[in-house]
Amino acid sequence: MSQENVTMNKVVLFDFDGTISTLRAGWEEVMTPFMKESILGAYQPTNEEEQALDQDIALYIDQSTGIQTVYQMRWLAEQVGNKGWNEQILDEWEYKAEYNRRLLVKVKERVLRLENGELQAEDYLMKGSLLFLQHLQSLGVEMYVASGTDHPDVVREAGVLGVAAYFKEIVGAPVGKAECSKEKVIKELIESKGLSGSDLVVIGDGKVEIRLAKEYGGLAIGLASDEEKREGINPVKEQRLLEAGADWIEGDFQIMAEWIKRLGL
């Protein structure tokens, strides 16, 4: 069988943040205090109440990594209402707007400095990812990105990191809509290309994309990325991805031969 026939139906769908890009590394450190502040308001909790709240927020963030931000903010709005500690209850879109404002302070600074040439793209790419994308492209593998980050932002960030051209399509969360971009892309790929089994490979660091890959019969590869070092395995993510049912877990893209073997190329 020729190389072309081996790869012609192979499609690889990547998550973006924490899988290819580390531009948004540290988002949990923004979301955690924001959620706590929003739920508490001016209320002074007991030690037991505060500990329980901290655990609930940490557990939810861990479980929801990879989903569209507005769904996380929907959970936040529900918690604010259920607790009744803060009289000011916003809707999910208002919470999302404020969370994004806080998060993008750091992200926008990084993007601008990359655009100005003050920072280097490789400093915000998972190690080995650029060579991996280049190699897959040379093999004729179609690649896509599906992200829970707002569409205009993920397109811009892929562009500034110099990886946008490797993807046939980049799909982020639709602005102003609560819709799972990852599931939508997977369904459309399967339906339009008649994919089955390991023809579809999904690579990501969150439970959402791994579970979707398994649900639709694809090969689910977990990237348990250490976003600070950009290499090696993050044990917290590794456990999360194991629980989601990942077929294989790696921490970066540096061992090219193993990746190619796992993808069946």
Coordinates of C-alpha atoms in Angstrom, one line a residue, residues 13 33 41 63 74 91 94 99 108 115 142 167 179 182 184 233 240 250 254:
L13 CA -8.0 17.1 15.4
P33 CA -10.1 33.4 42.6
G41 CA -19.3 38.6 47.5
Q63 CA -13.5 18.3 35.6
R74 CA -23.0 29.0 33.7
D91 CA -25.6 35.9 34.0
E94 CA -21.5 38.7 32.1
Y99 CA -13.2 36.5 33.4
K108 CA -2.8 40.2 25.0
E115 CA 3.7 40.4 17.0
E142 CA -5.4 16.7 7.3
F167 CA -4.5 23.4 9.8
E179 CA -22.2 25.5 21.6
K182 CA -15.3 20.3 19.6
K184 CA -19.5 20.0 16.3
I233 CA 4.2 14.8 31.9
R240 CA -7.5 13.3 34.4
E250 CA 2.4 11.7 26.3
Q254 CA 9.5 15.4 21.0

